[in-house]
């Protein structure tokens, strides 16, 4: 899926998807959670001109919809995944818990999505090389959203993440392979 990107927004120093998104292509395979060996700290993709097609078309929703700068995944710890959006589901992939989850911006945005009838899922990564855990939490969050009660919303988000952390994470079966021609 390729969504139209917002103009005047780029990834900057964020490389979160080069770490947490699994790839299993002939020229590039990397387990979930392993930072791509082509990713250079502070400089981004070292094979940018010849990067795989998957890398060219995969963007988190921070690149697509009007979310504040604080939502940039390396700042917020949250990757808003693009998959599922066309079916009315937004998955918040919490790759790292941060104070952002307790902030007004996160609450107002998620509450707005739920009020619009969008389903919301929370997801977390497991150990490197395993599939993430994920659960739809719309109905669990809805009472706090409808009451406009921020502390209860945060509490329910954190309790959801704690439950997800108990998940029996399964291996993704991907063996690292770095063979993009240079
Ligand atoms: S090839 Fe480049 S864009 Fe693709 S995962 Fe690796 S560093 Fe990221
Ligand atoms: S997670 Fe989003 S903002 Fe970060 S590098 Fe990937 S597409 Fe860019």
PDB file of C-alpha atoms and ligand atoms in Angstrom:
ATOM      1  CA  UNK A   1       0.000   0.000   0.000  1.00  0.00           C
ATOM      2  CA  UNK A   2       1.321   3.429  -0.892  1.00  0.00           C
ATOM      3  CA  UNK A   3      -0.395   6.470   0.611  1.00  0.00           C
ATOM      4  CA  UNK A   4       0.169  10.080  -0.528  1.00  0.00           C
ATOM      5  CA  UNK A   5       2.764  11.719   1.665  1.00  0.00           C
ATOM      6  CA  UNK A   6       2.441  15.106   3.288  1.00  0.00           C
ATOM      7  CA  UNK A   7       4.519  17.728   1.514  1.00  0.00           C
ATOM      8  CA  UNK A   8       7.289  19.374   3.503  1.00  0.00           C
ATOM      9  CA  UNK A   9       7.635  16.485   5.944  1.00  0.00           C
ATOM     10  CA  UNK A  10      10.537  14.094   5.977  1.00  0.00           C
ATOM     11  CA  UNK A  11      11.858  11.446   8.313  1.00  0.00           C
ATOM     12  CA  UNK A  12      14.684  13.636   9.596  1.00  0.00           C
ATOM     13  CA  UNK A  13      16.729  11.619  12.045  1.00  0.00           C
ATOM     14  CA  UNK A  14      14.112   8.925  12.507  1.00  0.00           C
ATOM     15  CA  UNK A  15      15.054   5.408  11.397  1.00  0.00           C
ATOM     16  CA  UNK A  16      12.569   3.484  13.523  1.00  0.00           C
ATOM     17  CA  UNK A  17      11.025   1.557  10.640  1.00  0.00           C
ATOM     18  CA  UNK A  18      14.503   0.433   9.526  1.00  0.00           C
ATOM     19  CA  UNK A  19      14.677  -1.318  12.890  1.00  0.00           C
ATOM     20  CA  UNK A  20      11.265  -2.625  13.789  1.00  0.00           C
ATOM     21  CA  UNK A  21       9.693  -3.551  10.455  1.00  0.00           C
ATOM     22  CA  UNK A  22      10.669  -7.059   9.299  1.00  0.00           C
ATOM     23  CA  UNK A  23      11.887  -7.565   5.747  1.00  0.00           C
ATOM     24  CA  UNK A  24      12.176 -10.902   4.007  1.00  0.00           C
ATOM     25  CA  UNK A  25      13.208 -10.123   0.454  1.00  0.00           C
ATOM     26  CA  UNK A  26      15.718 -11.897  -1.784  1.00  0.00           C
ATOM     27  CA  UNK A  27      18.151  -9.000  -1.460  1.00  0.00           C
ATOM     28  CA  UNK A  28      17.402  -7.961   2.101  1.00  0.00           C
ATOM     29  CA  UNK A  29      16.082  -9.954   4.991  1.00  0.00           C
ATOM     30  CA  UNK A  30      16.213  -8.825   8.579  1.00  0.00           C
ATOM     31  CA  UNK A  31      14.467 -10.116  11.662  1.00  0.00           C
ATOM     32  CA  UNK A  32      11.907  -7.907  13.398  1.00  0.00           C
ATOM     33  CA  UNK A  33      13.697  -5.469  15.673  1.00  0.00           C
ATOM     34  CA  UNK A  34      17.130  -5.775  14.078  1.00  0.00           C
ATOM     35  CA  UNK A  35      18.407  -2.446  12.813  1.00  0.00           C
ATOM     36  CA  UNK A  36      19.106  -2.829   9.108  1.00  0.00           C
ATOM     37  CA  UNK A  37      22.841  -3.102   8.502  1.00  0.00           C
ATOM     38  CA  UNK A  38      22.495  -0.504   5.745  1.00  0.00           C
ATOM     39  CA  UNK A  39      21.218   2.070   8.217  1.00  0.00           C
ATOM     40  CA  UNK A  40      23.942   4.471   9.269  1.00  0.00           C
ATOM     41  CA  UNK A  41      23.409   6.227  12.569  1.00  0.00           C
ATOM     42  CA  UNK A  42      22.672   9.872  11.975  1.00  0.00           C
ATOM     43  CA  UNK A  43      22.815   9.526   8.182  1.00  0.00           C
ATOM     44  CA  UNK A  44      20.034   7.097   7.328  1.00  0.00           C
ATOM     45  CA  UNK A  45      20.048   4.589   4.493  1.00  0.00           C
ATOM     46  CA  UNK A  46      23.475   3.950   2.967  1.00  0.00           C
ATOM     47  CA  UNK A  47      21.926   2.263  -0.093  1.00  0.00           C
ATOM     48  CA  UNK A  48      19.192   4.840  -0.567  1.00  0.00           C
ATOM     49  CA  UNK A  49      19.448   5.018  -4.368  1.00  0.00           C
ATOM     50  CA  UNK A  50      19.133   1.263  -4.756  1.00  0.00           C
ATOM     51  CA  UNK A  51      17.079   0.373  -1.685  1.00  0.00           C
ATOM     52  CA  UNK A  52      14.446  -2.335  -2.122  1.00  0.00           C
ATOM     53  CA  UNK A  53      11.013  -1.374  -3.400  1.00  0.00           C
ATOM     54  CA  UNK A  54       9.464  -2.227  -0.024  1.00  0.00           C
ATOM     55  CA  UNK A  55      11.608   0.469   1.589  1.00  0.00           C
ATOM     56  CA  UNK A  56      10.538   2.952  -1.083  1.00  0.00           C
ATOM     57  CA  UNK A  57       6.828   2.569  -0.443  1.00  0.00           C
ATOM     58  CA  UNK A  58       6.577   1.838   3.288  1.00  0.00           C
ATOM     59  CA  UNK A  59       5.884   4.920   5.368  1.00  0.00           C
ATOM     60  CA  UNK A  60       4.356   5.308   8.794  1.00  0.00           C
ATOM     61  CA  UNK A  61       1.274   7.496   9.055  1.00  0.00           C
ATOM     62  CA  UNK A  62       3.254  10.346  10.584  1.00  0.00           C
ATOM     63  CA  UNK A  63       4.428  10.923   7.008  1.00  0.00           C
ATOM     64  CA  UNK A  64       0.848  10.818   5.720  1.00  0.00           C
ATOM     65  CA  UNK A  65      -1.578  12.509   8.113  1.00  0.00           C
ATOM     66  CA  UNK A  66      -1.450  15.749  10.079  1.00  0.00           C
ATOM     67  CA  UNK A  67       0.012  14.634  13.383  1.00  0.00           C
ATOM     68  CA  UNK A  68       2.177  16.994  15.416  1.00  0.00           C
ATOM     69  CA  UNK A  69       5.976  16.867  15.273  1.00  0.00           C
ATOM     70  CA  UNK A  70       5.902  15.226  18.690  1.00  0.00           C
ATOM     71  CA  UNK A  71       4.390  12.165  17.024  1.00  0.00           C
ATOM     72  CA  UNK A  72       7.552  11.522  14.992  1.00  0.00           C
ATOM     73  CA  UNK A  73       8.301   7.926  15.935  1.00  0.00           C
ATOM     74  CA  UNK A  74      11.808   8.457  17.255  1.00  0.00           C
ATOM     75  CA  UNK A  75      10.417  11.137  19.592  1.00  0.00           C
ATOM     76  CA  UNK A  76       7.096   9.579  20.575  1.00  0.00           C
ATOM     77  CA  UNK A  77       8.146   5.925  20.574  1.00  0.00           C
ATOM     78  CA  UNK A  78       4.963   5.266  18.590  1.00  0.00           C
ATOM     79  CA  UNK A  79       4.842   4.147  14.974  1.00  0.00           C
ATOM     80  CA  UNK A  80       1.374   4.667  13.553  1.00  0.00           C
ATOM     81  CA  UNK A  81       1.231   1.721  11.182  1.00  0.00           C
ATOM     82  CA  UNK A  82      -0.263   2.162   7.726  1.00  0.00           C
ATOM     83  CA  UNK A  83      -1.636  -1.359   7.408  1.00  0.00           C
ATOM     84  CA  UNK A  84      -5.292  -1.617   8.341  1.00  0.00           C
ATOM     85  CA  UNK A  85      -6.051   2.068   7.830  1.00  0.00           C
ATOM     86  CA  UNK A  86      -8.072   1.415   4.694  1.00  0.00           C
ATOM     87  CA  UNK A  87     -10.209  -0.960   6.776  1.00  0.00           C
ATOM     88  CA  UNK A  88     -10.747   1.647   9.492  1.00  0.00           C
ATOM     89  CA  UNK A  89      -8.192   0.330  11.977  1.00  0.00           C
ATOM     90  CA  UNK A  90      -5.244   2.308  13.281  1.00  0.00           C
ATOM     91  CA  UNK A  91      -2.479   0.336  14.968  1.00  0.00           C
ATOM     92  CA  UNK A  92      -0.251   2.215  17.375  1.00  0.00           C
ATOM     93  CA  UNK A  93       2.986   0.269  17.497  1.00  0.00           C
ATOM     94  CA  UNK A  94       4.583   1.348  20.773  1.00  0.00           C
ATOM     95  CA  UNK A  95       8.211   0.494  20.124  1.00  0.00           C
ATOM     96  CA  UNK A  96       9.386   2.266  23.265  1.00  0.00           C
ATOM     97  CA  UNK A  97       7.294   3.616  26.148  1.00  0.00           C
ATOM     98  CA  UNK A  98       7.753   7.361  26.513  1.00  0.00           C
ATOM     99  CA  UNK A  99       6.139  10.244  28.377  1.00  0.00           C
ATOM    100  CA  UNK A 100       4.337  11.053  25.132  1.00  0.00           C
ATOM    101  CA  UNK A 101       1.797   8.317  25.946  1.00  0.00           C
ATOM    102  CA  UNK A 102       0.713  10.280  28.995  1.00  0.00           C
ATOM    103  CA  UNK A 103       0.402  13.574  27.165  1.00  0.00           C
ATOM    104  CA  UNK A 104      -2.623  15.549  26.046  1.00  0.00           C
ATOM    105  CA  UNK A 105      -1.665  15.281  22.365  1.00  0.00           C
ATOM    106  CA  UNK A 106      -1.791  11.485  22.406  1.00  0.00           C
ATOM    107  CA  UNK A 107      -5.057  11.452  24.362  1.00  0.00           C
ATOM    108  CA  UNK A 108      -6.813  14.018  22.177  1.00  0.00           C
ATOM    109  CA  UNK A 109      -5.722  12.364  18.942  1.00  0.00           C
ATOM    110  CA  UNK A 110      -6.681   8.819  19.921  1.00  0.00           C
ATOM    111  CA  UNK A 111      -9.942  10.041  21.452  1.00  0.00           C
ATOM    112  CA  UNK A 112     -10.704  11.842  18.203  1.00  0.00           C
ATOM    113  CA  UNK A 113     -10.134   8.674  16.178  1.00  0.00           C
ATOM    114  CA  UNK A 114     -12.408   6.638  18.447  1.00  0.00           C
ATOM    115  CA  UNK A 115     -15.085   9.339  18.315  1.00  0.00           C
ATOM    116  CA  UNK A 116     -14.922   9.136  14.511  1.00  0.00           C
ATOM    117  CA  UNK A 117     -15.606   5.400  14.656  1.00  0.00           C
ATOM    118  CA  UNK A 118     -12.049   4.308  13.910  1.00  0.00           C
ATOM    119  CA  UNK A 119     -10.877   1.132  15.624  1.00  0.00           C
ATOM    120  CA  UNK A 120      -7.637   1.515  17.587  1.00  0.00           C
ATOM    121  CA  UNK A 121      -5.142  -1.268  18.277  1.00  0.00           C
ATOM    122  CA  UNK A 122      -2.047  -1.227  20.457  1.00  0.00           C
ATOM    123  CA  UNK A 123       0.986  -3.269  19.544  1.00  0.00           C
ATOM    124  CA  UNK A 124       4.417  -3.812  21.050  1.00  0.00           C
ATOM    125  CA  UNK A 125       7.563  -5.531  19.801  1.00  0.00           C
ATOM    126  CA  UNK A 126       8.874  -8.645  21.469  1.00  0.00           C
ATOM    127  CA  UNK A 127      12.492  -9.787  21.593  1.00  0.00           C
ATOM    128  CA  UNK A 128      14.470  -9.336  18.365  1.00  0.00           C
ATOM    129  CA  UNK A 129      13.363 -11.921  15.824  1.00  0.00           C
ATOM    130  CA  UNK A 130       9.797 -12.367  17.042  1.00  0.00           C
ATOM    131  CA  UNK A 131       6.430 -11.179  15.817  1.00  0.00           C
ATOM    132  CA  UNK A 132       4.935  -8.265  17.752  1.00  0.00           C
ATOM    133  CA  UNK A 133       1.915  -8.547  20.031  1.00  0.00           C
ATOM    134  CA  UNK A 134      -1.236  -6.645  19.118  1.00  0.00           C
ATOM    135  CA  UNK A 135      -4.729  -6.152  20.467  1.00  0.00           C
ATOM    136  CA  UNK A 136      -7.692  -4.001  19.422  1.00  0.00           C
ATOM    137  CA  UNK A 137      -8.450  -1.782  22.418  1.00  0.00           C
ATOM    138  CA  UNK A 138     -11.196   0.523  21.157  1.00  0.00           C
ATOM    139  CA  UNK A 139     -13.907  -0.712  23.528  1.00  0.00           C
ATOM    140  CA  UNK A 140     -11.454  -0.857  26.435  1.00  0.00           C
ATOM    141  CA  UNK A 141     -10.475   2.793  25.940  1.00  0.00           C
ATOM    142  CA  UNK A 142     -13.933   4.060  25.010  1.00  0.00           C
ATOM    143  CA  UNK A 143     -15.304   4.724  28.549  1.00  0.00           C
ATOM    144  CA  UNK A 144     -12.341   6.967  29.380  1.00  0.00           C
ATOM    145  CA  UNK A 145     -12.609   8.663  26.002  1.00  0.00           C
ATOM    146  CA  UNK A 146     -16.336   9.310  26.305  1.00  0.00           C
ATOM    147  CA  UNK A 147     -15.871  10.617  29.840  1.00  0.00           C
ATOM    148  CA  UNK A 148     -13.047  12.854  28.627  1.00  0.00           C
ATOM    149  CA  UNK A 149     -11.055  11.566  31.587  1.00  0.00           C
ATOM    150  CA  UNK A 150      -7.395  11.676  30.685  1.00  0.00           C
ATOM    151  CA  UNK A 151      -5.958   9.834  33.756  1.00  0.00           C
ATOM    152  CA  UNK A 152      -8.246   6.848  33.180  1.00  0.00           C
ATOM    153  CA  UNK A 153      -7.273   6.777  29.505  1.00  0.00           C
ATOM    154  CA  UNK A 154      -3.562   6.714  30.352  1.00  0.00           C
ATOM    155  CA  UNK A 155      -4.136   4.032  32.952  1.00  0.00           C
ATOM    156  CA  UNK A 156      -5.946   1.849  30.424  1.00  0.00           C
ATOM    157  CA  UNK A 157      -3.261   2.361  27.790  1.00  0.00           C
ATOM    158  CA  UNK A 158      -0.516   1.372  30.235  1.00  0.00           C
ATOM    159  CA  UNK A 159      -2.461  -1.635  31.480  1.00  0.00           C
ATOM    160  CA  UNK A 160      -2.959  -2.755  27.880  1.00  0.00           C
ATOM    161  CA  UNK A 161       0.764  -2.495  27.221  1.00  0.00           C
ATOM    162  CA  UNK A 162       1.489  -4.505  30.371  1.00  0.00           C
ATOM    163  CA  UNK A 163      -0.875  -7.230  29.197  1.00  0.00           C
ATOM    164  CA  UNK A 164       0.717  -7.275  25.755  1.00  0.00           C
ATOM    165  CA  UNK A 165       4.142  -7.681  27.350  1.00  0.00           C
ATOM    166  CA  UNK A 166       2.952 -11.020  28.771  1.00  0.00           C
ATOM    167  CA  UNK A 167       2.369 -12.283  25.232  1.00  0.00           C
ATOM    168  CA  UNK A 168       4.023 -15.503  24.108  1.00  0.00           C
ATOM    169  CA  UNK A 169       6.119 -13.928  21.346  1.00  0.00           C
ATOM    170  CA  UNK A 170       6.683 -16.262  18.434  1.00  0.00           C
ATOM    171  CA  UNK A 171       9.820 -16.364  16.231  1.00  0.00           C
ATOM    172  CA  UNK A 172       9.427 -14.644  12.870  1.00  0.00           C
ATOM    173  CA  UNK A 173      11.771 -17.192  11.263  1.00  0.00           C
ATOM    174  CA  UNK A 174      13.720 -14.553   9.344  1.00  0.00           C
ATOM    175  CA  UNK A 175      17.461 -15.061   8.905  1.00  0.00           C
ATOM    176  CA  UNK A 176      19.403 -11.893   8.235  1.00  0.00           C
ATOM    177  CA  UNK A 177      20.580 -11.489   4.631  1.00  0.00           C
ATOM    178  CA  UNK A 178      22.172  -8.275   3.374  1.00  0.00           C
ATOM    179  CA  UNK A 179      22.684  -8.548  -0.358  1.00  0.00           C
ATOM    180  CA  UNK A 180      21.601  -5.240  -1.857  1.00  0.00           C
ATOM    181  CA  UNK A 181      24.125  -4.672  -4.638  1.00  0.00           C
ATOM    182  CA  UNK A 182      26.199  -1.556  -4.182  1.00  0.00           C
TER     183      UNK A 182
HETATM  184  S1  LIG B   1      17.690  -0.700   3.020  1.00  0.00           S
HETATM  185 FE1  LIG B   1      17.741   1.396   3.744  1.00  0.00          FE
HETATM  186  S2  LIG B   1      15.563   2.046   3.881  1.00  0.00           S
HETATM  187 FE2  LIG B   1      15.626  -0.215   3.735  1.00  0.00          FE
HETATM  188  S3  LIG B   1      15.577  -0.942   5.894  1.00  0.00           S
HETATM  189 FE3  LIG B   1      17.744  -0.801   5.259  1.00  0.00          FE
HETATM  190  S4  LIG B   1      18.402   1.248   5.896  1.00  0.00           S
HETATM  191 FE4  LIG B   1      16.160   1.240   5.922  1.00  0.00          FE
HETATM  192  S1  LIG B   2       9.082   5.345  11.149  1.00  0.00           S
HETATM  193 FE1  LIG B   2       8.089   6.912   9.853  1.00  0.00          FE
HETATM  194  S2  LIG B   2       9.212   8.829  10.252  1.00  0.00           S
HETATM  195 FE2  LIG B   2      10.461   7.128  11.035  1.00  0.00          FE
HETATM  196  S3  LIG B   2      11.869   6.614   9.345  1.00  0.00           S
HETATM  197 FE3  LIG B   2      10.057   5.279   9.142  1.00  0.00          FE
HETATM  198  S4  LIG B   2       8.664   6.363   7.748  1.00  0.00           S
HETATM  199 FE4  LIG B   2      10.179   7.858   8.480  1.00  0.00          FE
END
